[in-house]
PDB file of C-alpha atoms and ligand atoms in Angstrom:
ATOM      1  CA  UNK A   8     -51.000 -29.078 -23.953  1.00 87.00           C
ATOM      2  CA  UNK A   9     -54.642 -28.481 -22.628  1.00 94.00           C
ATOM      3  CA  UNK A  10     -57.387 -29.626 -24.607  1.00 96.00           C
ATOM      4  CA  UNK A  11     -58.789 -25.988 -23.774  1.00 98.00           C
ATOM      5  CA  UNK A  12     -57.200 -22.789 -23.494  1.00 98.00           C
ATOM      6  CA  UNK A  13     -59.518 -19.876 -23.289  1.00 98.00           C
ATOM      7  CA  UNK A  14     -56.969 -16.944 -23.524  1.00 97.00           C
ATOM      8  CA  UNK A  15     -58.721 -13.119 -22.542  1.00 98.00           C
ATOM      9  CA  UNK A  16     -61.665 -14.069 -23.989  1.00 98.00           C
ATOM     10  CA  UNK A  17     -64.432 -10.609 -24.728  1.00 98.00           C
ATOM     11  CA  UNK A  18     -68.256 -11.370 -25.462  1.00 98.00           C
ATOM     12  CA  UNK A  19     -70.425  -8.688 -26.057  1.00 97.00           C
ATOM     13  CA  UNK A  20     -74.620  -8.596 -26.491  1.00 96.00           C
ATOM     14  CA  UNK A  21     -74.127  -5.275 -28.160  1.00 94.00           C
ATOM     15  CA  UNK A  22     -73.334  -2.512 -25.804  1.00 92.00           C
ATOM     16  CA  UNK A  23     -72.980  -4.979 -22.909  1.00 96.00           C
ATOM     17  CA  UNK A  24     -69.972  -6.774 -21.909  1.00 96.00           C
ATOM     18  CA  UNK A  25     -71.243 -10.008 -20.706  1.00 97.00           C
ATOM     19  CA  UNK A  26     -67.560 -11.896 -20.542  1.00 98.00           C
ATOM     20  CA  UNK A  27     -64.751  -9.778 -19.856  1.00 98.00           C
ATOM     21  CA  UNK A  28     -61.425 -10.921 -20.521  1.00 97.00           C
ATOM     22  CA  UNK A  29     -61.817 -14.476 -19.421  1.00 98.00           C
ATOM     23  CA  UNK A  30     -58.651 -16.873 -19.169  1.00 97.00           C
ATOM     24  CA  UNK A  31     -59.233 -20.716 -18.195  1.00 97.00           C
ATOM     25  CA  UNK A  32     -57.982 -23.776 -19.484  1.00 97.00           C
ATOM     26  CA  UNK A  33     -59.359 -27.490 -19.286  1.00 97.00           C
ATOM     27  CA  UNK A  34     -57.399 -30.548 -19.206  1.00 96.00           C
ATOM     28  CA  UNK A  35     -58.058 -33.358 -21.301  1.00 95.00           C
ATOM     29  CA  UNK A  36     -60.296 -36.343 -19.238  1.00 95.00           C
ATOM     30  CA  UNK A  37     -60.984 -32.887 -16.408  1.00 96.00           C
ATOM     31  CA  UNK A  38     -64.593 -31.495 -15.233  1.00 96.00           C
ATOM     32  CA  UNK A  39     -64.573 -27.767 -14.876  1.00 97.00           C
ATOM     33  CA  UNK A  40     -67.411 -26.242 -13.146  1.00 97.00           C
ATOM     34  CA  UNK A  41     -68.300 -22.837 -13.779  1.00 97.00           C
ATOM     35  CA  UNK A  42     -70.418 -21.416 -11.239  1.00 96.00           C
ATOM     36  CA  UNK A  43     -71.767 -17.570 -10.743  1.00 96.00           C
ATOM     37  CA  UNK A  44     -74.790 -16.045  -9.927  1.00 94.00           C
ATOM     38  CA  UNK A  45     -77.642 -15.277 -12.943  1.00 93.00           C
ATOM     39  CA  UNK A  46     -76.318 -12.803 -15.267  1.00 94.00           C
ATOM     40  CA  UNK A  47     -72.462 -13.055 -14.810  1.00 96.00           C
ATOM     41  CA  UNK A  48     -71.502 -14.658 -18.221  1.00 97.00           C
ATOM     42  CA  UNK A  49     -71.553 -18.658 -17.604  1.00 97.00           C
ATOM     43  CA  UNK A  50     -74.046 -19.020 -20.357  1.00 96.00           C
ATOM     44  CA  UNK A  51     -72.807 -16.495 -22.999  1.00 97.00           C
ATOM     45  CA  UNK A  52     -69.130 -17.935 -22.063  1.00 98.00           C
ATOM     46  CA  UNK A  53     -70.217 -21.427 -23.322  1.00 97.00           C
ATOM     47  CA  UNK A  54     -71.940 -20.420 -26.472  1.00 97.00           C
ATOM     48  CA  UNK A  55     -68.782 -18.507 -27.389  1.00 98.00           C
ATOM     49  CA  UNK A  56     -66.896 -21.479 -26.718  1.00 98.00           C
ATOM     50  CA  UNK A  57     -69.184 -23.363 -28.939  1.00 97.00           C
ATOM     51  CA  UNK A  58     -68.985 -21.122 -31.591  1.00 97.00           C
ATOM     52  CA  UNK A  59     -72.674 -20.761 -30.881  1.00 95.00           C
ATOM     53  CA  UNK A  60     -71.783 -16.515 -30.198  1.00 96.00           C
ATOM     54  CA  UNK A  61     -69.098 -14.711 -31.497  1.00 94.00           C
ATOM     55  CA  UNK A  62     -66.295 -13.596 -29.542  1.00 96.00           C
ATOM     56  CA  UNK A  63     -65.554  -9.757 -29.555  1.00 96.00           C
ATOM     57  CA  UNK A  64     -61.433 -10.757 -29.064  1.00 97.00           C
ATOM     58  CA  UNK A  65     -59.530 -12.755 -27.169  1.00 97.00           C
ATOM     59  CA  UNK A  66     -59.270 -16.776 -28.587  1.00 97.00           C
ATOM     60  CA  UNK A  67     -60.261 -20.068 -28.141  1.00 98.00           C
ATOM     61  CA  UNK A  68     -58.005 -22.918 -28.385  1.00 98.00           C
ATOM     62  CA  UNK A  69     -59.237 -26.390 -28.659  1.00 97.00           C
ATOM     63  CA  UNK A  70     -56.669 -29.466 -29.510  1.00 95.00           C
ATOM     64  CA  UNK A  71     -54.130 -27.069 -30.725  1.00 95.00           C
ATOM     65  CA  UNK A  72     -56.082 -25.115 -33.076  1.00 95.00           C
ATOM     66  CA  UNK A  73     -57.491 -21.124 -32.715  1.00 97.00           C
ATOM     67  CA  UNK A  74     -61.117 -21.298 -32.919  1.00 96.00           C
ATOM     68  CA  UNK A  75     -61.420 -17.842 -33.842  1.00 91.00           C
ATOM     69  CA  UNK A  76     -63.497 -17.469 -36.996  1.00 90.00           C
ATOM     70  CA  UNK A  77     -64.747 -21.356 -37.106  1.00 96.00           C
ATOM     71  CA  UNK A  78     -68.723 -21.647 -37.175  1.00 96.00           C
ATOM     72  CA  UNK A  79     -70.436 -23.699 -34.378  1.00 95.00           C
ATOM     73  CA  UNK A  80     -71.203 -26.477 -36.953  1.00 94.00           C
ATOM     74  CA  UNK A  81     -67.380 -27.163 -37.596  1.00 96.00           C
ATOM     75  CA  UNK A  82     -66.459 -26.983 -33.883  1.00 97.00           C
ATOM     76  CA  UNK A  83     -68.773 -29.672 -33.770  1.00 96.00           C
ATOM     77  CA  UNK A  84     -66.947 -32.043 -36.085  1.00 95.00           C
ATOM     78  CA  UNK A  85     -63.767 -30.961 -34.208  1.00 95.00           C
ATOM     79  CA  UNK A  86     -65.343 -32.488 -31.306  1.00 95.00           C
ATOM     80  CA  UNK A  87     -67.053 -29.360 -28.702  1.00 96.00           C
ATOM     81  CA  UNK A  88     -70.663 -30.260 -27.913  1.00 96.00           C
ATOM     82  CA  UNK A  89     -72.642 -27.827 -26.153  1.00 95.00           C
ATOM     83  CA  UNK A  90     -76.009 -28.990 -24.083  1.00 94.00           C
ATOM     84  CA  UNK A  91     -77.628 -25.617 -24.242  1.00 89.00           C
ATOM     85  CA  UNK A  92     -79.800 -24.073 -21.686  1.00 83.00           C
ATOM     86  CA  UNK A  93     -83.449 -25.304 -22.250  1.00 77.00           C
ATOM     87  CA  UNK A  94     -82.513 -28.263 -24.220  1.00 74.00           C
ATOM     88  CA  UNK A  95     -83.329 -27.481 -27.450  1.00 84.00           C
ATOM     89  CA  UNK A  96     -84.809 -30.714 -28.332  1.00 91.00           C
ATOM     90  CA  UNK A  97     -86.784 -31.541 -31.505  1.00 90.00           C
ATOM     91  CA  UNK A  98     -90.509 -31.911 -29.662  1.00 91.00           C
ATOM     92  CA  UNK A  99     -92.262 -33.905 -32.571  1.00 94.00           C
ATOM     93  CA  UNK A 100     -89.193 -36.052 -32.913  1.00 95.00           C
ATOM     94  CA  UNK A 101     -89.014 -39.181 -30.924  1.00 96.00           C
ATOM     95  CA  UNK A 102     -85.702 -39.976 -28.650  1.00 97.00           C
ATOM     96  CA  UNK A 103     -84.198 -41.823 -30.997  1.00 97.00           C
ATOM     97  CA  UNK A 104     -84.493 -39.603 -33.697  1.00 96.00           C
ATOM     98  CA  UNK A 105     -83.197 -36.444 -31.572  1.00 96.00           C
ATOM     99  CA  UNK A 106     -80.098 -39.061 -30.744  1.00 96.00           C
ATOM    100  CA  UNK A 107     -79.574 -39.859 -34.215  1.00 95.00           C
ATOM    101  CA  UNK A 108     -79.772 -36.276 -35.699  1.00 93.00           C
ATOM    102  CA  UNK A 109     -77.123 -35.173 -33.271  1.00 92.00           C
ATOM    103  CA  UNK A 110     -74.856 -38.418 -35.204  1.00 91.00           C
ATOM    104  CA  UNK A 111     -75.200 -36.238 -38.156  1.00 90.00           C
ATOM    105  CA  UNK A 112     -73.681 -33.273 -36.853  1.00 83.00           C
ATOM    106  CA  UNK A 113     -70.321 -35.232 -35.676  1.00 88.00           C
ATOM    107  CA  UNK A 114     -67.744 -36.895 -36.229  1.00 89.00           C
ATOM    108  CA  UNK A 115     -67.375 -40.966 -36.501  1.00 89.00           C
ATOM    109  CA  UNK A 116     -67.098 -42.353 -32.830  1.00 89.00           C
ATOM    110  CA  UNK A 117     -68.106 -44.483 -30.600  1.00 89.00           C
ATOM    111  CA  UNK A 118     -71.039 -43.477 -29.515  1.00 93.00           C
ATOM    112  CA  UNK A 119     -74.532 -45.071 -30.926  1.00 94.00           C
ATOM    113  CA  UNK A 120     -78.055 -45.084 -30.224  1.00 96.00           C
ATOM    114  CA  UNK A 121     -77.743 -47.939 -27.851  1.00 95.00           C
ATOM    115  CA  UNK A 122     -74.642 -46.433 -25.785  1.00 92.00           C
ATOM    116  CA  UNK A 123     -76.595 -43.271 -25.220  1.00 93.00           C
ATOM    117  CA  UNK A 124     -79.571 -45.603 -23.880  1.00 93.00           C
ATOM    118  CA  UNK A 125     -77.194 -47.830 -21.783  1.00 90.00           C
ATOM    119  CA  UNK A 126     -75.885 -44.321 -19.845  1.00 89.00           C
ATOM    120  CA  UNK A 127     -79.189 -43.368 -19.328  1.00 90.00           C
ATOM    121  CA  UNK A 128     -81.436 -46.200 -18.790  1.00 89.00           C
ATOM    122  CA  UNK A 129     -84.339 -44.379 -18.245  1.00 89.00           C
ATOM    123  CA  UNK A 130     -84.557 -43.558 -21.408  1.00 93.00           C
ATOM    124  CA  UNK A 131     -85.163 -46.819 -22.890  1.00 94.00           C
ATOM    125  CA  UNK A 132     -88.414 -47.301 -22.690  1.00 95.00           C
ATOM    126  CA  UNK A 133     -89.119 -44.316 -24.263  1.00 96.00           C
ATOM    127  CA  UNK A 134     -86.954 -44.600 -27.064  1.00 96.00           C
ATOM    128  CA  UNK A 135     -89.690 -44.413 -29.709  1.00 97.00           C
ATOM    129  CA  UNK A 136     -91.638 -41.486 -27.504  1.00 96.00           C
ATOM    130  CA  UNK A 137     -91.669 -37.705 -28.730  1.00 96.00           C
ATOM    131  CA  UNK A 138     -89.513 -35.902 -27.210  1.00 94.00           C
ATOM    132  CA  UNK A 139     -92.657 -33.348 -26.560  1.00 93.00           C
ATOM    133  CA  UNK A 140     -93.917 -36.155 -24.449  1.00 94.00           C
ATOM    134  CA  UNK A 141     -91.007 -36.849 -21.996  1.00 93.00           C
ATOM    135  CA  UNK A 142     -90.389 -35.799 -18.397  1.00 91.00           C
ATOM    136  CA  UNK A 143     -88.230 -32.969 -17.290  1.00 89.00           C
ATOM    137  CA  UNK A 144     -85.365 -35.635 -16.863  1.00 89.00           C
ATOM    138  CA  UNK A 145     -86.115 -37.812 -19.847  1.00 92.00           C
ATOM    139  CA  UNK A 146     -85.306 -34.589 -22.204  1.00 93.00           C
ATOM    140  CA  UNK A 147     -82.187 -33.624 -20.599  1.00 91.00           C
ATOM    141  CA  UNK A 148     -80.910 -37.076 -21.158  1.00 91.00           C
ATOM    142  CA  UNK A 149     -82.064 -37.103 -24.546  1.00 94.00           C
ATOM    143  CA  UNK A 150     -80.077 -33.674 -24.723  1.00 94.00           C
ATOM    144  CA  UNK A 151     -77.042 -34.480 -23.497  1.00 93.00           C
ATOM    145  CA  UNK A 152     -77.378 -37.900 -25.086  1.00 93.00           C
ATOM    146  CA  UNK A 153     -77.668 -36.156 -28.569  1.00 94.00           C
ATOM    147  CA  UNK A 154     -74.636 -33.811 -27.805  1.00 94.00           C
ATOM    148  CA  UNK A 155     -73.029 -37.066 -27.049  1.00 93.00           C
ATOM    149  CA  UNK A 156     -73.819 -39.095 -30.329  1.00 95.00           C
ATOM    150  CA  UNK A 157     -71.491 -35.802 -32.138  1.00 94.00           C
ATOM    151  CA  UNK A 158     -68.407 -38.107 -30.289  1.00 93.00           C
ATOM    152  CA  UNK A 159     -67.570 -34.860 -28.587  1.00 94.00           C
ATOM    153  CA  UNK A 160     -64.001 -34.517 -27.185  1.00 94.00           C
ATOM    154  CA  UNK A 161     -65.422 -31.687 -24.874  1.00 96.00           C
ATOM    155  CA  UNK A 162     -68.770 -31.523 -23.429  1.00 96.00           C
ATOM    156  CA  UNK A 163     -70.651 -28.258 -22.476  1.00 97.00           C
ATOM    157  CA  UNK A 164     -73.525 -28.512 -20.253  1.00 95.00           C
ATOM    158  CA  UNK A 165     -75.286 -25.669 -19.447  1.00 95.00           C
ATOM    159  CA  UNK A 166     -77.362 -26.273 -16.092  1.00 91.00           C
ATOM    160  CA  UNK A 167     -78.636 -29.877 -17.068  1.00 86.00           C
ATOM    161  CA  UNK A 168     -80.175 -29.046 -13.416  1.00 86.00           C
ATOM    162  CA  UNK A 169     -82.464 -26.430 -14.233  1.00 84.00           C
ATOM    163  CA  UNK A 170     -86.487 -27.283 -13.550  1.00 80.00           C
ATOM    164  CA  UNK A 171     -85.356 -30.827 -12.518  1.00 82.00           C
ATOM    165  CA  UNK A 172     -86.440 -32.137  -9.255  1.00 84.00           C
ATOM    166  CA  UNK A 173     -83.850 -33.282  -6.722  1.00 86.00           C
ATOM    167  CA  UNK A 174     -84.706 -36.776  -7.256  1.00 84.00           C
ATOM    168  CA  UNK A 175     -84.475 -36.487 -11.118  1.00 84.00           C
ATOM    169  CA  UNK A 176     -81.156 -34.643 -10.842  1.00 87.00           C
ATOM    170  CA  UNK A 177     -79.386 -36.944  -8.429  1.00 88.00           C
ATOM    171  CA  UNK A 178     -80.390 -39.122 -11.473  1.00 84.00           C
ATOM    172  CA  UNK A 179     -78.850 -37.397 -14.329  1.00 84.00           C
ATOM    173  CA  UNK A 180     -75.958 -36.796 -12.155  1.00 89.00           C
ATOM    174  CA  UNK A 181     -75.524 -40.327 -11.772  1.00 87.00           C
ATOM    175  CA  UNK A 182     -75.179 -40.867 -15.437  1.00 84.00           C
ATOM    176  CA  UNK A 183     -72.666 -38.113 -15.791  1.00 86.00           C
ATOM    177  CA  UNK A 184     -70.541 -40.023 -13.294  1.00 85.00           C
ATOM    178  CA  UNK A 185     -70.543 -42.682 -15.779  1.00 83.00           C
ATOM    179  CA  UNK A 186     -69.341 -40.329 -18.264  1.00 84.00           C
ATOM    180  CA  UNK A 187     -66.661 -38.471 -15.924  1.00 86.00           C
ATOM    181  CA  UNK A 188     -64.931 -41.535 -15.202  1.00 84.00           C
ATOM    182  CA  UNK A 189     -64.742 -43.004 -18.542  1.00 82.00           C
ATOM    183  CA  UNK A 190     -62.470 -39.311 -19.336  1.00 84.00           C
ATOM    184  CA  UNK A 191     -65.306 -37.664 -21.127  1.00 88.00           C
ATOM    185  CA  UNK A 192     -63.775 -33.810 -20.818  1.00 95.00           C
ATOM    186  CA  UNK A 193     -66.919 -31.767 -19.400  1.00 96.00           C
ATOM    187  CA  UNK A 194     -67.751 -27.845 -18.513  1.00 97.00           C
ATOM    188  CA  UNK A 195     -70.909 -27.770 -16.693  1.00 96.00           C
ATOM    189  CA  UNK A 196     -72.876 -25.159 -15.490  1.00 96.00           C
ATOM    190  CA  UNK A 197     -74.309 -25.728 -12.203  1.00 92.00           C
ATOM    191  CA  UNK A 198     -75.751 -23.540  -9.468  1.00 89.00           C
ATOM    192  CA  UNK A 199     -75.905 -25.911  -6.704  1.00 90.00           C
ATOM    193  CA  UNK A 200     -72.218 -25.343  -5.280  1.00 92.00           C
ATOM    194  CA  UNK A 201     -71.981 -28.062  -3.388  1.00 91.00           C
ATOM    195  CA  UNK A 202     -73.218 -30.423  -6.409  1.00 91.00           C
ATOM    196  CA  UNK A 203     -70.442 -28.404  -8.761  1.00 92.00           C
ATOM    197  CA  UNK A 204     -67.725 -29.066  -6.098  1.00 93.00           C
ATOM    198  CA  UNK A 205     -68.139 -32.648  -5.772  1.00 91.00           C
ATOM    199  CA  UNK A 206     -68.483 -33.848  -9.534  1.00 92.00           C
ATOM    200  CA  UNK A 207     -65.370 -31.627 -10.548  1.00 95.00           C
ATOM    201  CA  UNK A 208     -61.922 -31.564 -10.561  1.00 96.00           C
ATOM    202  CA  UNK A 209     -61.712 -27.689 -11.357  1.00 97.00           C
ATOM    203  CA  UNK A 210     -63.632 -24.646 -10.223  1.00 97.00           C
ATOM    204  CA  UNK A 211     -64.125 -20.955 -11.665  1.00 97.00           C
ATOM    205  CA  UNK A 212     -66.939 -18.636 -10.514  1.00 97.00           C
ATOM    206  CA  UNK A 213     -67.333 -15.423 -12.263  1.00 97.00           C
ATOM    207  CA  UNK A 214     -68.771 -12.646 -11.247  1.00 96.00           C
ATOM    208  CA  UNK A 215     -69.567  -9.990 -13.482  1.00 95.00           C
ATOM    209  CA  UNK A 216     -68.424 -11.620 -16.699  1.00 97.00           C
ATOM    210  CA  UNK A 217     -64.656 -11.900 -14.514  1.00 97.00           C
ATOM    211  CA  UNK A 218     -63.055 -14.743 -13.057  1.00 97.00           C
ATOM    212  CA  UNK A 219     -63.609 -14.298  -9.131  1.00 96.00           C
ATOM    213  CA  UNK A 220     -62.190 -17.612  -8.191  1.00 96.00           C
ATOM    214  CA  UNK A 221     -60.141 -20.460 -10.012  1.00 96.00           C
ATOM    215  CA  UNK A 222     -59.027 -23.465  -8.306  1.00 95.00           C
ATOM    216  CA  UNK A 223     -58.830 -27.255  -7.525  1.00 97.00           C
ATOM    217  CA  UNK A 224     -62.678 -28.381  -6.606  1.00 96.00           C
ATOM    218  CA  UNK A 225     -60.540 -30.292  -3.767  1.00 95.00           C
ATOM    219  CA  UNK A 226     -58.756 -27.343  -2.574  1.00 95.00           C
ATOM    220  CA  UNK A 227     -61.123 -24.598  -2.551  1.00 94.00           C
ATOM    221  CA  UNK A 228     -63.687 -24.814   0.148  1.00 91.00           C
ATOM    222  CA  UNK A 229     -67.504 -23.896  -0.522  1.00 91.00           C
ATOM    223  CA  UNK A 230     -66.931 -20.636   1.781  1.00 92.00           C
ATOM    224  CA  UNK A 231     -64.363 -19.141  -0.487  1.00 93.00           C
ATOM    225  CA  UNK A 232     -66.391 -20.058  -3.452  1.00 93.00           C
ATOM    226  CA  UNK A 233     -69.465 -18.467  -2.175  1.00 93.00           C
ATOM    227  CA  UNK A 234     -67.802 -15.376  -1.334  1.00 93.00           C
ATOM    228  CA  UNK A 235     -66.182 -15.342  -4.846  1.00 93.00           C
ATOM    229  CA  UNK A 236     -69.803 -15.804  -6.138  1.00 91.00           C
ATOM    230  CA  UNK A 237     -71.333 -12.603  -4.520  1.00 90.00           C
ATOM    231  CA  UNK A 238     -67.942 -10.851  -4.415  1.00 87.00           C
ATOM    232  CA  UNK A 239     -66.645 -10.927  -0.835  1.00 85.00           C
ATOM    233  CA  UNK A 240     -63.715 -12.870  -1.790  1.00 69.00           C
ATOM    234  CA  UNK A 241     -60.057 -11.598  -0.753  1.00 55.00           C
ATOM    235  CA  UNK A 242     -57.166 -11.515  -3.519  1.00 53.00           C
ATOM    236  CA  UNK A 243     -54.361 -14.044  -2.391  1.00 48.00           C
ATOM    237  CA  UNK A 244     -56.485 -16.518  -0.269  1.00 45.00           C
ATOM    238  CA  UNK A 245     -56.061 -19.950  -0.809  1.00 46.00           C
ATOM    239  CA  UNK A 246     -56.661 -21.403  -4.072  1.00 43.00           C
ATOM    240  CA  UNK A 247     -58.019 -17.873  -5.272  1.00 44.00           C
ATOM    241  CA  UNK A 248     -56.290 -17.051  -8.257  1.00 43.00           C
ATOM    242  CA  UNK A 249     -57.903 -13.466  -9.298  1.00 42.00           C
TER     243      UNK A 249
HETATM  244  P1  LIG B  20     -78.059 -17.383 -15.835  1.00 94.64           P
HETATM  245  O1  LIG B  20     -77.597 -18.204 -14.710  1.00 94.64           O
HETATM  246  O2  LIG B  20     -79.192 -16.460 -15.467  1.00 94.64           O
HETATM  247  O3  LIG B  20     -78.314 -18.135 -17.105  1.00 94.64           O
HETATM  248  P2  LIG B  20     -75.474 -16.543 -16.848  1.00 94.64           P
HETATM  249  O4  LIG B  20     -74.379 -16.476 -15.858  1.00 94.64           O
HETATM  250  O5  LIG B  20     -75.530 -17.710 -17.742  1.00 94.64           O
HETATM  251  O6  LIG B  20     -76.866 -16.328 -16.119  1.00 94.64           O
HETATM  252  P3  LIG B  20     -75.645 -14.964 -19.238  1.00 94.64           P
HETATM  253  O7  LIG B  20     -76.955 -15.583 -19.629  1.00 94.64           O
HETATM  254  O8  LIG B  20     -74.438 -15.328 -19.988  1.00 94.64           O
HETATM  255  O9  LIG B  20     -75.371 -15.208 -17.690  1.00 94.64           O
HETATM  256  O10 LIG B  20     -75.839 -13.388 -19.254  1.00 94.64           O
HETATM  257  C1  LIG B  20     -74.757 -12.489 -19.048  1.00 94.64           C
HETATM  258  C2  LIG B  20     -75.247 -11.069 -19.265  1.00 94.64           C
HETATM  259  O11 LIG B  20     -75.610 -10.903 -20.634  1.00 94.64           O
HETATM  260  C3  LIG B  20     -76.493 -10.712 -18.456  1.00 94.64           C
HETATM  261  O12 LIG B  20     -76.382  -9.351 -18.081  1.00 94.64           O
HETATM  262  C4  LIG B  20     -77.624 -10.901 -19.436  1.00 94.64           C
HETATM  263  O13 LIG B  20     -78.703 -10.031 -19.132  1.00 94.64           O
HETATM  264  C5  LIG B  20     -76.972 -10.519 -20.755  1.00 94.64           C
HETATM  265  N1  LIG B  20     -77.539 -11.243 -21.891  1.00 94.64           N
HETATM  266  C6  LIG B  20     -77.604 -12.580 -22.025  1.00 94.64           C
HETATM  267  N2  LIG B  20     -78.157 -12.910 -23.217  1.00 94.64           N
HETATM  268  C7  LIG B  20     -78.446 -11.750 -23.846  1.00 94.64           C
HETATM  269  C8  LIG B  20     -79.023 -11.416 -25.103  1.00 94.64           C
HETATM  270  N3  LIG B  20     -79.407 -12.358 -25.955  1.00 94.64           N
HETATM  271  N4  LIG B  20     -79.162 -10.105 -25.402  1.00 94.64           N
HETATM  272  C9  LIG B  20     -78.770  -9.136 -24.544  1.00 94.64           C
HETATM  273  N5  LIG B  20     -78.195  -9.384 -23.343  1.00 94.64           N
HETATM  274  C10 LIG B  20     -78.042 -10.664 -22.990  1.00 94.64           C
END
């Protein structure tokens, strides 16, 4: 059984459709990247998820269980954390206390204030800074570090490489590696494709709030997934699956 199934899933912001019947599932210890140009649904796809948005139909399975109808604070305790877009982080609040605010929101695990600070080491001298005071970098660690203190069985990070420079995101990166090969179960967002390819084991590109492209990160090459991305891409080819 997958850890995820999304099954037709239907997101609206009123009138518009931003997701549109989306289907995808995500194996327990896998990296899914979703990739898409701005606008076609990766963002309001992981907030549904989340539990953050409400789905319109369709369903979300996680571990077994429909999601339908659960708020975003109990699919937090069942183990989905979502890094949102922007970060989200508690500016007069130093590091730690960010870190240990996300604890409350979880679930017992394994993860503590000094695990988060051992995956990213950068933060550790700033562990007693406000979080208004950090670098670019320094809050997206603190971000996903507080998703991570929730002892989340699926992690979903929305573009943790968004106003980062390359240097600072080859970085973070490296501490997700960390995290992908101890089995931490991830969705990321990311719009470099080459960066999305090479972390994951799974990619889907929508277009349009559809899936354009679905396949092994392996298999697929960048070509196919940038045609999927502004729509040139042929039904049947290789590893396209819509
Ligand atoms: P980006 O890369 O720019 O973040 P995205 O792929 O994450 O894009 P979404 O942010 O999910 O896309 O947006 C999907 C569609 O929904 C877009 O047409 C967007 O304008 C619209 N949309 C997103 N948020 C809202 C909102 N709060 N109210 C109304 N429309 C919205």
């Amino acid at each position: 059984m997958s850890l995820l199934s999304v099954e037709n899933l239907v997101v609206r912001h009123g009138l518009l459709q931003a997701v549109r019947g989306v289907s995808l599932t995500v194996e327990r210890g896998e990296t899914l990247a979703l990739v898409g140009a701005n606008g076609a649904g990766k963002t309001t796809l992981l907030r549904a998820i989340a539990g953050a948005h409400q789905a319109a139909s369709g369903r979300v399975i996680f571990d077994g269980t429909d999601l339908s109808g659960v708020p975003a604070h109990e699919r937090v305790r069942k183990g989905v954390a979502l890094v949102p877009e922007g970060r989200r982080l508690f500016v007069q609040m130093t590091v730690e206390e960010n870190l240990l605010l996300g604890g409350t929101a979880g679930r017992p695990g394994d993860w503590s204030v000094e695990r988060v600070l051992d995956t990213f080491p950068n933060l550790k001298p700033r562990r007693h800074a406000k979080a208004g005071h950090l670098s670019g970098g320094e809050q997206q660690a603190t971000a996903i570090g507080r998703a991570l203190m929730s002892n989340p069985d699926l992690l979903l990070l929305d573009e943790v490489s968004l106003g980062l420079s390359p240097l600072v995101v080859d970085r973070v990166y490296a501490s997700l590696h960390g995290l992908i090969s101890s089995g931490t179960t991830i969705i990321l967002v990311e719009q470099d494709l080459n960066r999305a390819l090479s972390v994951s084991d799974k990619v889907v590109c929508v277009l349009e709030g559809r899936v354009a492209l679905a396949g092994d990160s392996a298999i697929v090459s960048r070509d196919e997934v940038t045609k999927a991305y502004f729509g040139l891409h042929r039904k049947g080819a290789e590893g396209v699956l819509a």
